């Protein structure tokens, strides 16, 4: 069971989490994975950047507030006095360590990907002992671990590390199985792990989901449950369409598609490990336990055969167009474009090119746009002469229409684009991979919600 940031957002919520764990541990062997308290990871990143500028006073204020926040959570999460004291001592020690790290960054004036991971790891390092204390408070046997201690070993791709799965499976199995057999409930920090040299790494934002599925596979779990603050995966964002519906069952492929395309679901790589081993994943709302949530399996039983299942809007993106007559018929020219982006750590989310080969359009994160343009200019416009124009639009959004049964359905693209056309909305870019699980297109940001509503309506997604 993984509990997300909001599920452990306050002391009361943590108390509720320990109640859920206690209830299910009567029937099952449970391993708990926890996120940082809501907002803490963002704050840690922010302060790390400030520390780099040498703001020592801000560091002191921050660590003070952070300690206060966690101590407040302890008060309502744990009833027993001695246990409260014990947990407070643990978190005081961790905050003191954090203060040293941040102060170090102030003096060095440098924040590497490696030290950034070390700093953000403190969020989960602080939440886990409180959850551990709250479970212990209910007279259950429990033990607290970091991802590193439990044996999750990753590559050294700081910020987006991936587990070395065989090694990890062996270590985690050895560490946790004997405990589970004795009825002990392990509480493990999500998000954080270590490379082969024991240096702290993180598996990417929202990575506690990934930790949970990695552990699920290592422990050969019956199921992985992701407890969060929404009922499950929805047909679209309920803030855009108030009649958006919960999707009770999805395939791994569909859920992964939706995770990538914005429907608030899970870490994009989290389904990789479990789908190989066929371990079902349930998304459940820790604030509405009576709801069954979304069940993700290989072949959903209650598959509605609905062709389109969901429509998502992806904001905060920009469209980048690279034009060059010299690219036409020149093998390796696209590779050069993507090599420049890859080398500068710019992720490409969507690509489209015409058969004329003189133009590539792509979608990247909006914040990466100026870096992308300047690097492409330096490398290809000036040096190679491969490209003669680079243009961009930063007022666009991606609309993604998804569903496993879209594959092979005739007339679907025409229906979707017709919906946009009838609304007078211009489509700037289109992509469909041959998996046919997803048609994505780009419109101006101002048209985004209107087209989502129209598609949701036309495909009757509010109806079962
Ligand atoms: N705390 C991390 C984040 O906010 C990991 C997680 O919550 O899953 O990205
Ligand atoms: Mg989080």
Tab-separated table of C-alpha atoms and ligand atoms in Angstrom:
chain	number	residue	atom	x	y	z
A	1	UNK	CA	0.000	0.000	0.000
A	2	UNK	CA	1.338	3.357	-1.030
A	3	UNK	CA	-0.017	6.522	0.547
A	4	UNK	CA	0.388	9.761	-1.399
A	5	UNK	CA	1.260	13.220	-0.104
A	6	UNK	CA	-2.299	14.336	0.657
A	7	UNK	CA	-3.153	11.003	2.308
A	8	UNK	CA	-0.361	11.747	4.798
A	9	UNK	CA	-0.846	15.526	4.588
A	10	UNK	CA	-1.708	16.135	8.250
A	11	UNK	CA	-1.460	14.308	11.579
A	12	UNK	CA	-5.169	13.416	11.417
A	13	UNK	CA	-4.713	11.973	7.954
A	14	UNK	CA	-1.730	9.947	9.099
A	15	UNK	CA	-3.838	8.590	11.957
A	16	UNK	CA	-6.421	7.565	9.347
A	17	UNK	CA	-3.686	5.886	7.307
A	18	UNK	CA	-2.632	3.835	10.297
A	19	UNK	CA	-6.296	2.850	10.691
A	20	UNK	CA	-6.436	1.611	7.098
A	21	UNK	CA	-3.202	-0.331	7.571
A	22	UNK	CA	-4.452	-1.829	10.811
A	23	UNK	CA	-7.746	-2.882	9.264
A	24	UNK	CA	-6.232	-4.634	6.250
A	25	UNK	CA	-3.310	-6.158	8.131
A	26	UNK	CA	-5.826	-8.412	9.915
A	27	UNK	CA	-6.455	-10.126	6.609
A	28	UNK	CA	-3.320	-9.504	4.564
A	29	UNK	CA	0.404	-9.016	4.953
A	30	UNK	CA	0.925	-5.341	4.274
A	31	UNK	CA	3.999	-3.336	3.269
A	32	UNK	CA	3.546	0.432	3.469
A	33	UNK	CA	5.174	2.988	1.151
A	34	UNK	CA	4.852	6.664	2.027
A	35	UNK	CA	5.212	9.967	0.195
A	36	UNK	CA	6.413	13.171	1.773
A	37	UNK	CA	3.764	15.334	3.474
A	38	UNK	CA	1.884	17.292	0.787
A	39	UNK	CA	3.922	20.235	-0.505
A	40	UNK	CA	7.172	19.304	1.232
A	41	UNK	CA	9.015	18.024	-1.855
A	42	UNK	CA	8.281	21.232	-3.776
A	43	UNK	CA	9.399	23.312	-0.835
A	44	UNK	CA	12.650	21.358	-0.484
A	45	UNK	CA	13.456	21.945	-4.140
A	46	UNK	CA	12.686	25.635	-3.818
A	47	UNK	CA	14.862	26.077	-0.746
A	48	UNK	CA	17.710	24.084	-2.309
A	49	UNK	CA	17.733	26.604	-5.183
A	50	UNK	CA	17.722	29.511	-2.719
A	51	UNK	CA	20.546	27.907	-0.737
A	52	UNK	CA	22.650	27.827	-3.885
A	53	UNK	CA	22.392	31.611	-3.895
A	54	UNK	CA	23.837	31.641	-0.388
A	55	UNK	CA	20.700	32.528	1.580
A	56	UNK	CA	21.653	30.995	4.919
A	57	UNK	CA	18.998	32.829	6.882
A	58	UNK	CA	16.261	31.427	4.700
A	59	UNK	CA	17.658	27.936	5.285
A	60	UNK	CA	17.435	28.360	9.078
A	61	UNK	CA	13.875	29.674	8.869
A	62	UNK	CA	12.861	26.870	6.590
A	63	UNK	CA	14.270	24.033	8.666
A	64	UNK	CA	12.589	25.547	11.719
A	65	UNK	CA	9.213	25.591	9.973
A	66	UNK	CA	9.714	22.116	8.586
A	67	UNK	CA	10.432	20.695	12.015
A	68	UNK	CA	7.394	22.495	13.396
A	69	UNK	CA	5.148	21.128	10.658
A	70	UNK	CA	6.229	17.546	11.277
A	71	UNK	CA	6.025	17.889	15.047
A	72	UNK	CA	2.471	19.140	14.693
A	73	UNK	CA	1.655	16.085	12.621
A	74	UNK	CA	3.122	13.857	15.343
A	75	UNK	CA	0.764	15.312	17.955
A	76	UNK	CA	-2.386	14.220	16.163
A	77	UNK	CA	-1.008	11.101	14.476
A	78	UNK	CA	0.252	9.422	17.642
A	79	UNK	CA	-1.503	9.180	20.999
A	80	UNK	CA	1.137	7.557	23.192
A	81	UNK	CA	3.450	10.063	24.914
A	82	UNK	CA	6.659	8.014	24.881
A	83	UNK	CA	6.087	7.180	21.233
A	84	UNK	CA	5.569	10.852	20.380
A	85	UNK	CA	8.871	11.629	22.089
A	86	UNK	CA	10.671	8.866	20.243
A	87	UNK	CA	9.410	10.021	16.845
A	88	UNK	CA	10.165	13.664	17.647
A	89	UNK	CA	13.740	12.738	18.466
A	90	UNK	CA	14.067	10.918	15.158
A	91	UNK	CA	12.737	13.826	13.121
A	92	UNK	CA	14.829	16.368	15.025
A	93	UNK	CA	17.934	14.439	14.064
A	94	UNK	CA	16.874	14.263	10.426
A	95	UNK	CA	16.095	18.004	10.264
A	96	UNK	CA	19.486	18.777	11.834
A	97	UNK	CA	21.138	16.756	9.090
A	98	UNK	CA	19.110	18.607	6.456
A	99	UNK	CA	20.192	21.940	7.895
A	100	UNK	CA	23.826	20.924	7.551
A	101	UNK	CA	23.306	19.836	3.951
A	102	UNK	CA	21.542	23.073	2.999
A	103	UNK	CA	24.123	25.184	4.785
A	104	UNK	CA	26.811	23.321	2.866
A	105	UNK	CA	25.059	24.226	-0.379
A	106	UNK	CA	24.985	27.893	0.749
A	107	UNK	CA	28.751	27.869	1.178
A	108	UNK	CA	29.642	25.922	-1.949
A	109	UNK	CA	27.121	27.856	-4.037
A	110	UNK	CA	26.515	24.805	-6.160
A	111	UNK	CA	23.549	22.477	-6.527
A	112	UNK	CA	24.208	19.357	-8.582
A	113	UNK	CA	21.613	16.754	-9.578
A	114	UNK	CA	23.218	14.520	-6.977
A	115	UNK	CA	22.936	16.989	-4.102
A	116	UNK	CA	19.410	17.920	-5.198
A	117	UNK	CA	18.364	14.279	-4.805
A	118	UNK	CA	19.941	14.201	-1.375
A	119	UNK	CA	17.965	17.294	-0.352
A	120	UNK	CA	14.572	16.120	-1.675
A	121	UNK	CA	15.016	12.730	-0.032
A	122	UNK	CA	14.377	14.424	3.317
A	123	UNK	CA	10.643	14.751	2.596
A	124	UNK	CA	10.041	11.024	2.716
A	125	UNK	CA	12.684	10.510	5.385
A	126	UNK	CA	10.596	12.748	7.648
A	127	UNK	CA	7.129	11.391	6.836
A	128	UNK	CA	7.968	7.695	7.209
A	129	UNK	CA	8.850	7.773	10.936
A	130	UNK	CA	5.538	9.482	11.725
A	131	UNK	CA	3.572	6.859	9.831
A	132	UNK	CA	5.649	4.197	11.536
A	133	UNK	CA	4.842	5.750	14.932
A	134	UNK	CA	1.124	5.925	14.128
A	135	UNK	CA	1.050	2.234	13.191
A	136	UNK	CA	3.033	1.267	16.296
A	137	UNK	CA	0.563	3.362	18.297
A	138	UNK	CA	-2.135	0.863	17.306
A	139	UNK	CA	-0.137	-1.949	18.871
A	140	UNK	CA	1.056	-3.392	15.617
A	141	UNK	CA	4.588	-4.555	14.967
A	142	UNK	CA	6.264	-2.309	12.436
A	143	UNK	CA	9.716	-1.302	11.232
A	144	UNK	CA	10.803	1.798	9.288
A	145	UNK	CA	13.210	1.822	6.304
A	146	UNK	CA	14.471	4.181	3.644
A	147	UNK	CA	14.402	2.943	0.051
A	148	UNK	CA	18.142	2.571	0.311
A	149	UNK	CA	17.979	0.498	3.497
A	150	UNK	CA	15.401	-1.803	2.012
A	151	UNK	CA	17.660	-2.537	-0.953
A	152	UNK	CA	16.308	-0.510	-3.879
A	153	UNK	CA	19.406	-0.044	-6.026
A	154	UNK	CA	19.218	2.226	-9.061
A	155	UNK	CA	21.402	3.575	-11.849
A	156	UNK	CA	23.007	6.986	-11.260
A	157	UNK	CA	20.549	8.999	-13.338
A	158	UNK	CA	19.893	11.424	-10.473
A	159	UNK	CA	16.392	12.856	-10.485
A	160	UNK	CA	14.974	10.100	-12.725
A	161	UNK	CA	16.791	6.968	-11.628
A	162	UNK	CA	15.613	3.480	-12.567
A	163	UNK	CA	16.046	0.363	-10.459
A	164	UNK	CA	18.526	-2.389	-11.289
A	165	UNK	CA	15.665	-4.804	-10.987
A	166	UNK	CA	17.383	-8.171	-10.485
A	167	UNK	CA	19.697	-6.899	-7.799
A	168	UNK	CA	16.876	-4.968	-6.131
A	169	UNK	CA	14.517	-7.935	-6.119
A	170	UNK	CA	17.096	-10.073	-4.410
A	171	UNK	CA	17.952	-7.512	-1.720
A	172	UNK	CA	14.361	-6.473	-0.975
A	173	UNK	CA	13.210	-10.061	-0.785
A	174	UNK	CA	15.957	-10.905	1.686
A	175	UNK	CA	15.252	-7.888	3.830
A	176	UNK	CA	11.473	-7.810	3.971
A	177	UNK	CA	10.178	-11.369	3.557
A	178	UNK	CA	11.401	-12.632	6.953
A	179	UNK	CA	9.755	-9.621	8.608
A	180	UNK	CA	6.463	-10.068	6.767
A	181	UNK	CA	6.430	-13.717	7.770
A	182	UNK	CA	6.722	-12.682	11.416
A	183	UNK	CA	3.801	-10.288	11.000
A	184	UNK	CA	5.883	-7.120	11.028
A	185	UNK	CA	4.589	-4.240	8.856
A	186	UNK	CA	7.474	-2.579	6.989
A	187	UNK	CA	7.116	1.167	6.377
A	188	UNK	CA	9.307	2.270	3.469
A	189	UNK	CA	10.042	5.769	2.188
A	190	UNK	CA	8.799	6.166	-1.375
A	191	UNK	CA	10.675	8.059	-4.088
A	192	UNK	CA	14.193	7.523	-2.741
A	193	UNK	CA	16.746	4.823	-3.374
A	194	UNK	CA	20.516	4.622	-3.792
A	195	UNK	CA	22.962	3.814	-6.580
A	196	UNK	CA	25.493	1.005	-6.362
A	197	UNK	CA	27.875	3.228	-4.406
A	198	UNK	CA	25.192	3.914	-1.813
A	199	UNK	CA	24.635	7.521	-2.951
A	200	UNK	CA	21.003	8.655	-2.565
A	201	UNK	CA	18.989	8.809	-5.799
A	202	UNK	CA	15.333	9.574	-6.563
A	203	UNK	CA	13.161	7.861	-9.138
A	204	UNK	CA	11.383	10.973	-10.495
A	205	UNK	CA	8.572	13.228	-9.265
A	206	UNK	CA	5.594	11.291	-7.995
A	207	UNK	CA	8.002	8.401	-7.617
A	208	UNK	CA	6.468	6.794	-4.545
A	209	UNK	CA	4.139	4.942	-6.910
A	210	UNK	CA	7.193	3.524	-8.614
A	211	UNK	CA	8.686	2.475	-5.272
A	212	UNK	CA	5.430	0.672	-4.492
A	213	UNK	CA	5.363	-1.294	-7.737
A	214	UNK	CA	9.071	-2.129	-7.461
A	215	UNK	CA	8.467	-3.516	-3.967
A	216	UNK	CA	5.294	-5.239	-5.161
A	217	UNK	CA	7.288	-7.168	-7.738
A	218	UNK	CA	10.172	-7.922	-5.362
A	219	UNK	CA	7.743	-9.278	-2.753
A	220	UNK	CA	5.555	-11.057	-5.324
A	221	UNK	CA	2.590	-9.150	-3.917
A	222	UNK	CA	-0.985	-10.156	-4.711
A	223	UNK	CA	-1.867	-6.542	-5.424
A	224	UNK	CA	-0.406	-3.028	-5.220
A	225	UNK	CA	-2.768	-0.427	-3.814
A	226	UNK	CA	-2.136	3.246	-4.493
A	227	UNK	CA	-4.036	5.298	-1.891
A	228	UNK	CA	-4.521	8.877	-3.004
A	229	UNK	CA	-6.953	11.795	-2.726
A	230	UNK	CA	-9.032	11.008	-5.823
A	231	UNK	CA	-11.395	8.107	-6.492
A	232	UNK	CA	-9.315	6.714	-9.328
A	233	UNK	CA	-8.694	7.430	-12.999
A	234	UNK	CA	-11.439	9.512	-14.564
A	235	UNK	CA	-12.720	9.975	-18.118
A	236	UNK	CA	-11.376	13.534	-17.947
A	237	UNK	CA	-10.507	16.222	-15.424
A	238	UNK	CA	-13.687	16.764	-13.338
A	239	UNK	CA	-12.713	20.415	-13.058
A	240	UNK	CA	-13.331	20.703	-16.795
A	241	UNK	CA	-16.333	18.376	-17.125
A	242	UNK	CA	-18.343	18.072	-13.925
A	243	UNK	CA	-19.974	14.817	-15.096
A	244	UNK	CA	-16.601	13.112	-15.666
A	245	UNK	CA	-16.868	9.472	-14.655
A	246	UNK	CA	-14.637	7.111	-12.758
A	247	UNK	CA	-13.148	4.323	-14.876
A	248	UNK	CA	-13.580	1.155	-12.768
A	249	UNK	CA	-11.167	-0.989	-14.792
A	250	UNK	CA	-8.333	-0.340	-17.187
A	251	UNK	CA	-5.532	-2.307	-18.795
A	252	UNK	CA	-1.897	-1.576	-17.925
A	253	UNK	CA	-1.464	-0.159	-21.390
A	254	UNK	CA	-4.410	2.188	-21.081
A	255	UNK	CA	-3.452	3.322	-17.587
A	256	UNK	CA	0.143	3.956	-18.654
A	257	UNK	CA	-1.119	5.957	-21.596
A	258	UNK	CA	-3.265	8.041	-19.249
A	259	UNK	CA	-0.466	8.479	-16.755
A	260	UNK	CA	1.757	9.890	-19.441
A	261	UNK	CA	-1.007	12.062	-20.779
A	262	UNK	CA	-1.914	13.938	-17.703
A	263	UNK	CA	-4.994	12.232	-16.244
A	264	UNK	CA	-3.904	12.434	-12.614
A	265	UNK	CA	-2.980	8.872	-12.092
A	266	UNK	CA	0.505	7.744	-11.379
A	267	UNK	CA	4.189	7.933	-12.077
A	268	UNK	CA	4.659	7.207	-15.795
A	269	UNK	CA	7.107	4.337	-15.310
A	270	UNK	CA	5.365	2.798	-12.303
A	271	UNK	CA	3.354	0.281	-14.292
A	272	UNK	CA	6.430	-1.195	-15.998
A	273	UNK	CA	7.458	-3.648	-13.262
A	274	UNK	CA	3.948	-4.852	-12.338
A	275	UNK	CA	2.693	-5.312	-15.893
A	276	UNK	CA	5.526	-7.752	-16.596
A	277	UNK	CA	4.560	-9.821	-13.551
A	278	UNK	CA	0.808	-9.383	-13.971
A	279	UNK	CA	0.300	-7.893	-10.519
A	280	UNK	CA	-2.969	-5.935	-10.333
A	281	UNK	CA	-2.842	-2.293	-9.221
A	282	UNK	CA	-5.720	-0.555	-7.463
A	283	UNK	CA	-6.031	3.207	-7.169
A	284	UNK	CA	-8.098	4.085	-4.120
A	285	UNK	CA	-9.179	7.184	-2.246
A	286	UNK	CA	-7.969	7.178	1.360
A	287	UNK	CA	-10.694	9.727	2.165
A	288	UNK	CA	-13.475	7.577	0.630
A	289	UNK	CA	-12.609	4.027	1.504
A	290	UNK	CA	-16.062	2.822	0.528
A	291	UNK	CA	-15.246	3.510	-3.144
A	292	UNK	CA	-13.655	0.687	-5.057
A	293	UNK	CA	-11.430	2.915	-7.189
A	294	UNK	CA	-9.803	1.919	-10.474
A	295	UNK	CA	-8.442	-1.584	-10.940
A	296	UNK	CA	-5.592	-1.941	-13.427
A	297	UNK	CA	-4.919	-5.401	-14.852
A	298	UNK	CA	-3.718	-7.034	-18.058
A	299	UNK	CA	-7.184	-7.762	-19.371
A	300	UNK	CA	-9.985	-5.875	-17.642
A	301	UNK	CA	-12.982	-8.176	-17.090
A	302	UNK	CA	-15.632	-5.525	-17.123
A	303	UNK	CA	-14.255	-4.025	-20.295
A	304	UNK	CA	-17.005	-1.911	-21.781
A	305	UNK	CA	-15.530	-2.153	-25.273
A	306	UNK	CA	-15.955	1.582	-25.299
A	307	UNK	CA	-13.808	2.875	-28.100
A	308	UNK	CA	-12.768	6.164	-26.574
A	309	UNK	CA	-12.350	5.913	-22.811
A	310	UNK	CA	-10.788	9.170	-21.758
A	311	UNK	CA	-9.703	12.567	-22.963
A	312	UNK	CA	-6.967	14.586	-21.308
A	313	UNK	CA	-5.525	18.031	-21.650
A	314	UNK	CA	-1.793	18.525	-21.181
A	315	UNK	CA	-0.891	22.054	-20.212
A	316	UNK	CA	2.398	23.790	-19.666
A	317	UNK	CA	3.781	22.691	-23.029
A	318	UNK	CA	5.174	24.476	-26.064
A	319	UNK	CA	5.409	23.627	-29.752
A	320	UNK	CA	8.770	23.825	-31.423
A	321	UNK	CA	9.125	23.789	-35.230
A	322	UNK	CA	12.398	23.087	-36.951
A	323	UNK	CA	12.501	23.868	-40.664
A	324	UNK	CA	15.292	23.182	-43.098
A	325	UNK	CA	15.396	22.339	-46.783
A	326	UNK	CA	18.756	20.671	-46.132
A	327	UNK	CA	17.017	18.019	-44.033
A	328	UNK	CA	15.146	16.637	-47.041
A	329	UNK	CA	16.484	13.253	-48.111
A	330	UNK	CA	19.448	13.551	-45.763
A	331	UNK	CA	19.800	10.430	-43.624
A	332	UNK	CA	20.602	11.222	-40.010
A	333	UNK	CA	19.320	14.774	-40.085
A	334	UNK	CA	16.458	14.154	-37.648
A	335	UNK	CA	18.907	12.320	-35.400
A	336	UNK	CA	20.989	15.487	-35.218
A	337	UNK	CA	18.008	17.529	-34.061
A	338	UNK	CA	17.045	15.061	-31.345
A	339	UNK	CA	20.631	14.525	-30.302
A	340	UNK	CA	20.946	18.234	-29.479
A	341	UNK	CA	17.758	18.108	-27.404
A	342	UNK	CA	18.737	14.882	-25.647
A	343	UNK	CA	22.193	16.164	-24.806
A	344	UNK	CA	20.580	19.181	-23.145
A	345	UNK	CA	18.176	17.042	-21.146
A	346	UNK	CA	15.090	18.211	-23.019
A	347	UNK	CA	12.380	15.588	-23.191
A	348	UNK	CA	10.322	15.448	-26.389
A	349	UNK	CA	6.694	14.557	-25.658
A	350	UNK	CA	5.240	14.449	-29.152
A	351	UNK	CA	6.607	14.563	-32.694
A	352	UNK	CA	5.109	15.121	-36.100
A	353	UNK	CA	6.746	15.517	-39.486
A	354	UNK	CA	5.450	15.701	-43.006
A	355	UNK	CA	6.577	13.360	-45.769
A	356	UNK	CA	8.249	16.372	-47.365
A	357	UNK	CA	10.819	16.000	-44.546
A	358	UNK	CA	11.478	19.730	-44.459
A	359	UNK	CA	9.787	20.346	-41.133
A	360	UNK	CA	9.659	18.667	-37.721
A	361	UNK	CA	7.193	19.848	-35.107
A	362	UNK	CA	7.477	18.710	-31.546
A	363	UNK	CA	6.033	19.304	-28.121
A	364	UNK	CA	8.231	19.931	-25.107
A	365	UNK	CA	7.700	21.334	-21.607
A	366	UNK	CA	7.119	25.082	-21.753
A	367	UNK	CA	9.918	25.817	-19.289
A	368	UNK	CA	12.412	24.099	-21.617
A	369	UNK	CA	11.567	26.200	-24.668
A	370	UNK	CA	14.256	28.855	-24.532
A	371	UNK	CA	16.912	26.293	-23.734
A	372	UNK	CA	15.765	24.183	-26.695
A	373	UNK	CA	15.768	27.083	-29.143
A	374	UNK	CA	19.140	28.462	-28.145
A	375	UNK	CA	20.845	25.081	-28.262
A	376	UNK	CA	19.326	24.158	-31.609
A	377	UNK	CA	20.354	27.524	-32.976
A	378	UNK	CA	23.933	27.160	-31.863
A	379	UNK	CA	24.310	23.571	-33.026
A	380	UNK	CA	22.304	23.395	-36.237
A	381	UNK	CA	21.554	26.843	-37.550
A	382	UNK	CA	24.958	28.370	-37.152
A	383	UNK	CA	27.352	25.428	-37.211
A	384	UNK	CA	25.808	22.895	-39.539
A	385	UNK	CA	23.519	24.937	-41.712
A	386	UNK	CA	21.105	22.024	-41.568
A	387	UNK	CA	18.264	24.128	-40.307
A	388	UNK	CA	17.198	27.505	-41.638
A	389	UNK	CA	14.409	28.438	-39.280
A	390	UNK	CA	13.281	27.603	-35.762
A	391	UNK	CA	9.890	28.845	-34.593
A	392	UNK	CA	7.853	28.226	-31.471
A	393	UNK	CA	4.423	28.731	-29.927
A	394	UNK	CA	4.075	28.739	-26.191
A	395	UNK	CA	0.310	29.270	-25.953
A	396	UNK	CA	-0.714	25.722	-26.887
A	397	UNK	CA	-2.009	22.588	-25.153
A	398	UNK	CA	-2.056	18.927	-26.142
A	399	UNK	CA	-5.355	17.065	-26.235
A	400	UNK	CA	-5.004	13.291	-25.911
A	401	UNK	CA	-7.883	10.951	-26.739
A	402	UNK	CA	-7.339	7.446	-25.382
A	403	UNK	CA	-8.751	3.922	-25.348
A	404	UNK	CA	-7.517	0.390	-26.083
A	405	UNK	CA	-10.313	-0.312	-28.567
A	406	UNK	CA	-9.425	2.694	-30.665
A	407	UNK	CA	-7.055	0.339	-32.436
A	408	UNK	CA	-8.393	-0.497	-35.869
A	409	UNK	CA	-11.567	1.569	-35.494
A	410	UNK	CA	-12.280	3.307	-38.766
A	411	UNK	CA	-13.304	6.930	-38.953
A	412	UNK	CA	-12.219	7.783	-35.440
A	413	UNK	CA	-9.672	10.431	-36.377
A	414	UNK	CA	-12.147	12.033	-38.749
A	415	UNK	CA	-14.805	12.102	-36.025
A	416	UNK	CA	-12.434	13.705	-33.513
A	417	UNK	CA	-11.208	16.364	-35.896
A	418	UNK	CA	-14.738	17.020	-37.065
A	419	UNK	CA	-15.705	17.812	-33.461
A	420	UNK	CA	-12.960	20.431	-33.326
A	421	UNK	CA	-13.844	21.812	-36.752
A	422	UNK	CA	-17.516	22.244	-35.817
A	423	UNK	CA	-16.402	24.360	-32.872
A	424	UNK	CA	-14.253	26.430	-35.206
A	425	UNK	CA	-11.092	25.280	-33.444
A	426	UNK	CA	-7.928	25.076	-35.493
A	427	UNK	CA	-5.636	22.070	-35.034
A	428	UNK	CA	-1.949	22.987	-35.063
A	429	UNK	CA	-0.335	19.565	-34.953
A	430	UNK	CA	-1.401	15.891	-34.953
A	431	UNK	CA	0.202	12.611	-33.874
A	432	UNK	CA	-0.949	9.027	-33.644
A	433	UNK	CA	1.520	6.252	-33.020
A	434	UNK	CA	0.866	2.921	-34.683
A	435	UNK	CA	-0.208	1.463	-31.334
A	436	UNK	CA	-3.428	3.384	-32.076
A	437	UNK	CA	-4.212	3.642	-28.361
A	438	UNK	CA	-4.046	7.374	-28.500
A	439	UNK	CA	-4.624	10.243	-30.852
A	440	UNK	CA	-2.958	13.453	-29.729
A	441	UNK	CA	-3.331	16.873	-31.229
A	442	UNK	CA	-2.376	20.427	-30.412
A	443	UNK	CA	-4.676	23.440	-30.184
A	444	UNK	CA	-4.324	26.954	-28.850
A	445	UNK	CA	-4.536	27.076	-25.063
A	446	UNK	CA	-7.688	29.214	-25.137
A	447	UNK	CA	-9.531	26.455	-27.073
A	448	UNK	CA	-8.375	23.569	-24.861
A	449	UNK	CA	-11.243	23.165	-22.406
A	450	UNK	CA	-13.900	23.669	-25.075
A	451	UNK	CA	-12.561	20.885	-27.242
A	452	UNK	CA	-12.204	18.535	-24.243
A	453	UNK	CA	-15.830	19.161	-23.268
A	454	UNK	CA	-17.021	18.587	-26.835
A	455	UNK	CA	-15.140	15.290	-27.200
A	456	UNK	CA	-16.309	14.083	-23.772
A	457	UNK	CA	-19.870	14.868	-24.816
A	458	UNK	CA	-19.733	13.413	-28.355
A	459	UNK	CA	-18.315	10.084	-27.173
A	460	UNK	CA	-20.820	9.971	-24.252
A	461	UNK	CA	-18.037	9.419	-21.725
A	462	UNK	CA	-20.321	10.394	-18.833
A	463	UNK	CA	-22.414	7.299	-19.542
A	464	UNK	CA	-21.321	3.816	-18.532
B	1	LIG	N1	7.405	13.289	-2.745
B	1	LIG	C1	7.704	12.993	-4.105
B	1	LIG	C2	7.059	14.022	-5.025
B	1	LIG	O1	6.290	14.860	-4.582
B	1	LIG	C3	7.311	11.604	-4.478
B	1	LIG	C4	5.845	11.297	-4.360
B	1	LIG	O2	5.091	12.013	-3.717
B	1	LIG	O3	5.431	10.280	-4.912
B	1	LIG	O4	7.311	13.988	-6.201
B	2	LIG	MG1	3.977	13.928	-3.822
